[in-house]
PDB file of C-alpha atoms in Angstrom:
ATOM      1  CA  UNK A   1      38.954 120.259-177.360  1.00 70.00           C
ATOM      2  CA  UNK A   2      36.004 122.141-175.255  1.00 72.00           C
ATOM      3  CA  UNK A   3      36.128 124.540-177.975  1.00 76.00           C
ATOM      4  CA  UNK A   4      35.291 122.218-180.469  1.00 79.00           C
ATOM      5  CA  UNK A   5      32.529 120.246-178.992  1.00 77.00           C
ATOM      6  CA  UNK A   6      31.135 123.462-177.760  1.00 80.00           C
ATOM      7  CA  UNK A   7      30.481 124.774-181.684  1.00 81.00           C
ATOM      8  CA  UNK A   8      29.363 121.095-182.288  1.00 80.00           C
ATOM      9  CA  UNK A   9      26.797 121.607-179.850  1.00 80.00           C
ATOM     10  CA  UNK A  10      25.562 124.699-181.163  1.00 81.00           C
ATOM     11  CA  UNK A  11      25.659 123.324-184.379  1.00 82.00           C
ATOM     12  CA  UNK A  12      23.620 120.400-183.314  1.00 80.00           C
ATOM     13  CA  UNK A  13      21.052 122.752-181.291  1.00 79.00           C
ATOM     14  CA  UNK A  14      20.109 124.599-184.552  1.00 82.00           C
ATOM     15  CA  UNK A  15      19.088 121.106-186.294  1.00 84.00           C
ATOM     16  CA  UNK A  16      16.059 120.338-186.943  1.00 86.00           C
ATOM     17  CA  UNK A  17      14.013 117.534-184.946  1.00 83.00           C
ATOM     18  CA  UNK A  18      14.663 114.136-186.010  1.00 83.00           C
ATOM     19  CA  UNK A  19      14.974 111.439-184.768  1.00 82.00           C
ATOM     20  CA  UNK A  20      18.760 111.003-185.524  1.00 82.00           C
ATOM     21  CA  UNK A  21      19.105 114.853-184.635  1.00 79.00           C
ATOM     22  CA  UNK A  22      18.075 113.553-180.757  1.00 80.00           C
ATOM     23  CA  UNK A  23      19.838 110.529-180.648  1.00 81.00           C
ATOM     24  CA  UNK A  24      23.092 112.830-181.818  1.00 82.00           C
ATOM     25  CA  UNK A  25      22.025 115.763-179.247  1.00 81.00           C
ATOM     26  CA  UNK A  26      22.457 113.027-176.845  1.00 78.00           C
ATOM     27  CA  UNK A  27      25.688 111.860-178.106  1.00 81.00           C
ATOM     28  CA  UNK A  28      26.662 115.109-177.900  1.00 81.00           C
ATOM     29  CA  UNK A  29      25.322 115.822-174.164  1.00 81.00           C
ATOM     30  CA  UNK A  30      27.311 113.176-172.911  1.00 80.00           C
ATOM     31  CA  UNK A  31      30.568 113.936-174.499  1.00 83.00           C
ATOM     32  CA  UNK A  32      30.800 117.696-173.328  1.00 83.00           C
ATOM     33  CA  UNK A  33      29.499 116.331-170.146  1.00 83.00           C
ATOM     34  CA  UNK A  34      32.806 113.680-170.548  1.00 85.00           C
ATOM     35  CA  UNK A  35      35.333 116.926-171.112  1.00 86.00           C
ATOM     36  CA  UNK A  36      33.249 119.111-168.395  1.00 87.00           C
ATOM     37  CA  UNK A  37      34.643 115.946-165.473  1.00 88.00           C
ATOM     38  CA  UNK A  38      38.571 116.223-166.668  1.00 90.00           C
ATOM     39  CA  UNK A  39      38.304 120.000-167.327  1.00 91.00           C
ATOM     40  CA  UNK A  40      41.532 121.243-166.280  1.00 92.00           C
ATOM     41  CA  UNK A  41      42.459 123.586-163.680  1.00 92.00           C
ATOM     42  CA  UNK A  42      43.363 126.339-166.317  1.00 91.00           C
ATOM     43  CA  UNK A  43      40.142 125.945-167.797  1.00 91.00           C
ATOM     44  CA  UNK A  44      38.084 126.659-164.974  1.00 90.00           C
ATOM     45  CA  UNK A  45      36.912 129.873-166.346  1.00 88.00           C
ATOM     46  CA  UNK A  46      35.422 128.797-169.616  1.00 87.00           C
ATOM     47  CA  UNK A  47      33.050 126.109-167.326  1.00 89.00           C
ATOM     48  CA  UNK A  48      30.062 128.488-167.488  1.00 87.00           C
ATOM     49  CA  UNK A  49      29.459 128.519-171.331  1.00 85.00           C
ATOM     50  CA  UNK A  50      29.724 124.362-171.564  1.00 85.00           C
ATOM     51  CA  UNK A  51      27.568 124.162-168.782  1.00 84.00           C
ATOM     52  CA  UNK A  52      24.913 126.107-170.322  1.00 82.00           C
ATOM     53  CA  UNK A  53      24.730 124.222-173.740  1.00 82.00           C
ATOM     54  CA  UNK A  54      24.969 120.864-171.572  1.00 81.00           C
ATOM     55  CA  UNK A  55      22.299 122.224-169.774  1.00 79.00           C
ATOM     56  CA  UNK A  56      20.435 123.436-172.745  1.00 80.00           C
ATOM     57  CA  UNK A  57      21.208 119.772-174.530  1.00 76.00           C
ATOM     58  CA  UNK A  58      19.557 118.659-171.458  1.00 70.00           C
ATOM     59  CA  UNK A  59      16.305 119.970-171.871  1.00 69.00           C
ATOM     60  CA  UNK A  60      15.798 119.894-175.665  1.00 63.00           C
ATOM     61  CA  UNK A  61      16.695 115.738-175.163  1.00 58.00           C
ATOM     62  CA  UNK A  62      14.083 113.706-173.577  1.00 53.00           C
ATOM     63  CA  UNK A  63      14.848 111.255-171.205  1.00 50.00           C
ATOM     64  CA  UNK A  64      12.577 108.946-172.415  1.00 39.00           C
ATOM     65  CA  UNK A  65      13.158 108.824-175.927  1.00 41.00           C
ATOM     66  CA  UNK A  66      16.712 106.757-175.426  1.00 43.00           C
ATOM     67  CA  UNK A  67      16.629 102.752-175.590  1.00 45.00           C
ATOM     68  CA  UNK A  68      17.949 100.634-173.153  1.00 47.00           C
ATOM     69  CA  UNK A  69      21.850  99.565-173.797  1.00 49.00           C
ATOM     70  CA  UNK A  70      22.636 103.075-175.503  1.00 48.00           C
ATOM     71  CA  UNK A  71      25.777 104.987-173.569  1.00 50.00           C
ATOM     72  CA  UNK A  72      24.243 107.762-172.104  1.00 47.00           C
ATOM     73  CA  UNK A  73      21.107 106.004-170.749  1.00 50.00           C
ATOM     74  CA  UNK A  74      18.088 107.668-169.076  1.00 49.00           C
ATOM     75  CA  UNK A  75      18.246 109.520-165.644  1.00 49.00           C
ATOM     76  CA  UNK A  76      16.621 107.498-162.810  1.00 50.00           C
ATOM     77  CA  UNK A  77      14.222 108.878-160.681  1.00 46.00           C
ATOM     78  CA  UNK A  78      17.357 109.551-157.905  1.00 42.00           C
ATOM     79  CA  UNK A  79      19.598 111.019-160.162  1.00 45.00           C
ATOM     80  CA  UNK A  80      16.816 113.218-161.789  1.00 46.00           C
ATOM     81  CA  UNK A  81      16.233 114.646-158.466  1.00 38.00           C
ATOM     82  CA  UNK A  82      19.629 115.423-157.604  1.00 43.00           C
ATOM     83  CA  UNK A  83      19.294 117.983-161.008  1.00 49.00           C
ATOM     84  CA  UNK A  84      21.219 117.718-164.177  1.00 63.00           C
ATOM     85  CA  UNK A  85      24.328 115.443-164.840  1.00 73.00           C
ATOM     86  CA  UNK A  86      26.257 118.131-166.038  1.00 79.00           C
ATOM     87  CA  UNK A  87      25.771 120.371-163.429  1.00 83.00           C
ATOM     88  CA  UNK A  88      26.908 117.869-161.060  1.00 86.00           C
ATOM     89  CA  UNK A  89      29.632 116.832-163.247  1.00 87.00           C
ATOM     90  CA  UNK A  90      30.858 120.116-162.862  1.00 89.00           C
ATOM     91  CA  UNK A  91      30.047 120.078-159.057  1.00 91.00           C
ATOM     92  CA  UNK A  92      32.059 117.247-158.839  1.00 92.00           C
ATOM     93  CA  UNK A  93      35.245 118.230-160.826  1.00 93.00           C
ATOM     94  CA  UNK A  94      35.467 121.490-158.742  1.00 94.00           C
ATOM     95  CA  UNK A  95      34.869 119.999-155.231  1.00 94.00           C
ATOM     96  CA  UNK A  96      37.534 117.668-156.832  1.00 95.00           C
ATOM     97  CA  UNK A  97      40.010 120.293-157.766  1.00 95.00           C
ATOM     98  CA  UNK A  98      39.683 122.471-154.693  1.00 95.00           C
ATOM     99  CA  UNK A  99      40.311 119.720-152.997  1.00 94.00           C
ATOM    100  CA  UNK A 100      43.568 117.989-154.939  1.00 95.00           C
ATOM    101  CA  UNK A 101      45.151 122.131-154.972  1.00 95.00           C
ATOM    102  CA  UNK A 102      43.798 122.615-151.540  1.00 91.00           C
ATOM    103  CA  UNK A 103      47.997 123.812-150.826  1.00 92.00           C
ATOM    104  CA  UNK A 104      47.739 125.828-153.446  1.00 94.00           C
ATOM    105  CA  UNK A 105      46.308 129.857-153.254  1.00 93.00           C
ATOM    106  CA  UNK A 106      46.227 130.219-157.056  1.00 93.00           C
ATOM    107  CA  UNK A 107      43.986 126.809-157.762  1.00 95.00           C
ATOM    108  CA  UNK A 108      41.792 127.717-155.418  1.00 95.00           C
ATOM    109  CA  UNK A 109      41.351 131.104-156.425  1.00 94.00           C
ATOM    110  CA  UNK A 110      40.508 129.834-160.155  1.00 94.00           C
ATOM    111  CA  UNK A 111      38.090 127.419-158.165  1.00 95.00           C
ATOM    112  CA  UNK A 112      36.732 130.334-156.156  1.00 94.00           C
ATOM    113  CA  UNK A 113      36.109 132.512-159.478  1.00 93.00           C
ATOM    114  CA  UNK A 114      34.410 129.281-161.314  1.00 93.00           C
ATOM    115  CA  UNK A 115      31.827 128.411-158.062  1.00 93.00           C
ATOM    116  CA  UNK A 116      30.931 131.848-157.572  1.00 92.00           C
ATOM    117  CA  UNK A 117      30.261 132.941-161.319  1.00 91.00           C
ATOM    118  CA  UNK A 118      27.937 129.586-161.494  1.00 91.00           C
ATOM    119  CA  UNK A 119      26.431 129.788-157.594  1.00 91.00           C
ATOM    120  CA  UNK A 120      25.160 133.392-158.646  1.00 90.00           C
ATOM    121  CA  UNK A 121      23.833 132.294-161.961  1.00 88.00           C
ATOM    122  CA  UNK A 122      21.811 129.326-160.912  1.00 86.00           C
ATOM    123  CA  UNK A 123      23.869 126.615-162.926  1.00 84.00           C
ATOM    124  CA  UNK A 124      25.212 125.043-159.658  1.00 84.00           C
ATOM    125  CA  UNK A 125      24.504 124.323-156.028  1.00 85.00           C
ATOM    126  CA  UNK A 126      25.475 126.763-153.314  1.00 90.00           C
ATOM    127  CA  UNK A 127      27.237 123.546-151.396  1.00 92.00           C
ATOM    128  CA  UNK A 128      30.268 123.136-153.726  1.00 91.00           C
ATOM    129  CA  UNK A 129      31.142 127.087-153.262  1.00 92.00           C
ATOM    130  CA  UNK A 130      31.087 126.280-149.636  1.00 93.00           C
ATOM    131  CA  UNK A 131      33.901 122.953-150.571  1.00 94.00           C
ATOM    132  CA  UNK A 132      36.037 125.554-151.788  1.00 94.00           C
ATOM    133  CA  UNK A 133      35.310 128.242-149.069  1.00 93.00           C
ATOM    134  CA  UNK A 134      36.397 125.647-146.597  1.00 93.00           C
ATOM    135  CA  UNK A 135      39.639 124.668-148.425  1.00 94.00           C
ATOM    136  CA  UNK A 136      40.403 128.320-148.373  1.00 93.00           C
ATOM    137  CA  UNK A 137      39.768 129.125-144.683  1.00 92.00           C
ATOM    138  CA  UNK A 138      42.083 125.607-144.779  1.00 93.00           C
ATOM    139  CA  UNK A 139      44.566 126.916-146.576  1.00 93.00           C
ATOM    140  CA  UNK A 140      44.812 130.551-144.424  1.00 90.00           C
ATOM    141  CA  UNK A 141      44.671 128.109-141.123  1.00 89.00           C
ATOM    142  CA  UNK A 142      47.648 126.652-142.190  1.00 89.00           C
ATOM    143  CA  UNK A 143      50.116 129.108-143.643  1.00 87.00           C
ATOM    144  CA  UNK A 144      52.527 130.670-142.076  1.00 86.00           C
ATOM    145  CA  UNK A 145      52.382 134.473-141.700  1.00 85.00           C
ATOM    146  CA  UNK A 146      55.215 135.135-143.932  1.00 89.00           C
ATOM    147  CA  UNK A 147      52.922 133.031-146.769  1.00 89.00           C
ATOM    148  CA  UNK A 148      49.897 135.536-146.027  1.00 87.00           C
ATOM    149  CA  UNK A 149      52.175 138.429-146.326  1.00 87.00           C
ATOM    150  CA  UNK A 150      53.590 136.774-150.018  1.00 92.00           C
ATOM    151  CA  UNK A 151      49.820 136.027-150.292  1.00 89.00           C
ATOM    152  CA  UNK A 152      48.659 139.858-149.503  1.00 89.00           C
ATOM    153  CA  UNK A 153      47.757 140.619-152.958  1.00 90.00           C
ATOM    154  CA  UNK A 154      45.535 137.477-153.567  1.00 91.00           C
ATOM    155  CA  UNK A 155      44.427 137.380-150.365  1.00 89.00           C
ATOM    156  CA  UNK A 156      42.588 140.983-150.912  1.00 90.00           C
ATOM    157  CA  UNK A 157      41.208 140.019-154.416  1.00 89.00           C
ATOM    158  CA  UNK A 158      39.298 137.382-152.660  1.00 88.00           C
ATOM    159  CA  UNK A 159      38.486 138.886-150.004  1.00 86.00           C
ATOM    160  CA  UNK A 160      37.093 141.568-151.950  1.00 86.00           C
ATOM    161  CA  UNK A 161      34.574 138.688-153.275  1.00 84.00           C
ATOM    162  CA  UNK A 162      34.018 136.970-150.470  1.00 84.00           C
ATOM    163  CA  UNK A 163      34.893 139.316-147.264  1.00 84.00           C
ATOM    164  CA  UNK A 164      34.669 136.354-144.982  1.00 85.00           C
ATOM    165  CA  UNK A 165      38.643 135.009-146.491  1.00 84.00           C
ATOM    166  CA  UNK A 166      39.542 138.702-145.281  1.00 81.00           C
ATOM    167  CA  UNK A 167      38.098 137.937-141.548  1.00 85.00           C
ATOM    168  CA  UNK A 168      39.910 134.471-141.774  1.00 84.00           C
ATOM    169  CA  UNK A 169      42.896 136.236-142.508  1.00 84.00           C
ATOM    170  CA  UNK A 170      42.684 138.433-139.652  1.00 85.00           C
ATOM    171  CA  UNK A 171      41.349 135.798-136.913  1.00 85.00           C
ATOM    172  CA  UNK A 172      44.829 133.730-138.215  1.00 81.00           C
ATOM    173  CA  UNK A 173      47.211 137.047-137.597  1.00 81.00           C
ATOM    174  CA  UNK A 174      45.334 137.289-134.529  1.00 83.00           C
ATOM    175  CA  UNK A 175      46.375 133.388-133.384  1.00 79.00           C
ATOM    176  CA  UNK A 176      50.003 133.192-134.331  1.00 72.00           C
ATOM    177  CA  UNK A 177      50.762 136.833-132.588  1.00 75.00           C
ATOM    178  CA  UNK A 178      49.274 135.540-129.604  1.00 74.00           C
ATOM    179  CA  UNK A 179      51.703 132.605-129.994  1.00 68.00           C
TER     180      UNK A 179
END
């Protein structure tokens, strides 16, 4: 389905400016925005290319051109502080996901991968990498050490991206030997 409305929104971006062309660049904001907040897990890695068209739907729509009672209604001044919707949309379904897999090394490596491709470019806020840095350091806390040496492999790959999982790692060994 994100594949779909993803080519519909590149079709839509090469229109030419009507009025009907906005009103259906907003139409189409809002639904990619809609599959961007039930993305699933497996998904996680095609985020950064739904969140750029939303993004780039974003700014070629103005705010003020939609009338009161339509579906995807104008920001207000709060929300258009806080940044884009579908940036947090997407903040929001990965806090969301780290959280609901937060037993789960795999999920939260796919969350991991998805924060830190979109911290680094710019598309989303530092503070939702950190979510899913603490549901990590959660999830080392937690295991036992015959999970961490199952979890060895993993464990390294993310710690080669974020070397502060590897010092977790080692502060938990540390712990339960002293046990």
């Amino acid at each position: 389905m994100l594949d779909e409305a993803e080519r519909f929104a590149e079709e839509v971006m090469r229109m030419p400016e009507t009025p009907a062309s906005k009103k259906l660049r907003g139409a189409v904001r809002t639904r990619l925005c809609e599959l961007l907040d039930v993305i699933p897990l497996r998904d996680l890695d095609r985020v950064p290319g739904a969140l750029h068209l939303a993004l780039e739907l974003d700014r070629e729509t103005p705010q003020y051109s939609w009338r009161p009672g339509e579906t995807w209604a104008p920001l207000t001044e709060v929300e258009e502080a806080k940044g884009p919707r579908a940036a947090k949309v997407v903040e929001n379904r990965i806090a969301h996901l780290s959280m609901k897999h937060a037993g789960d090394l795999g999920a939260l490596a796919r969350c991991h991968a998805a924060s830190s491709v979109l911290v680094s470019s710019g598309l989303m806020e530092p503070k939702v990498h950190e979510v899913v840095l603490g549901c990590l350091f959660r999830w080392v806390e937690r295991s036992s050490l015959q999970t961490l040496l199952h979890s060895a492999a993993s464990l390294a790959a993310l710690g080669g991206a974020e070397p502060a999982v590897h010092v977790g790692v080692e502060q938990r060994v540390v712990q339960r030997c002293r046990q």
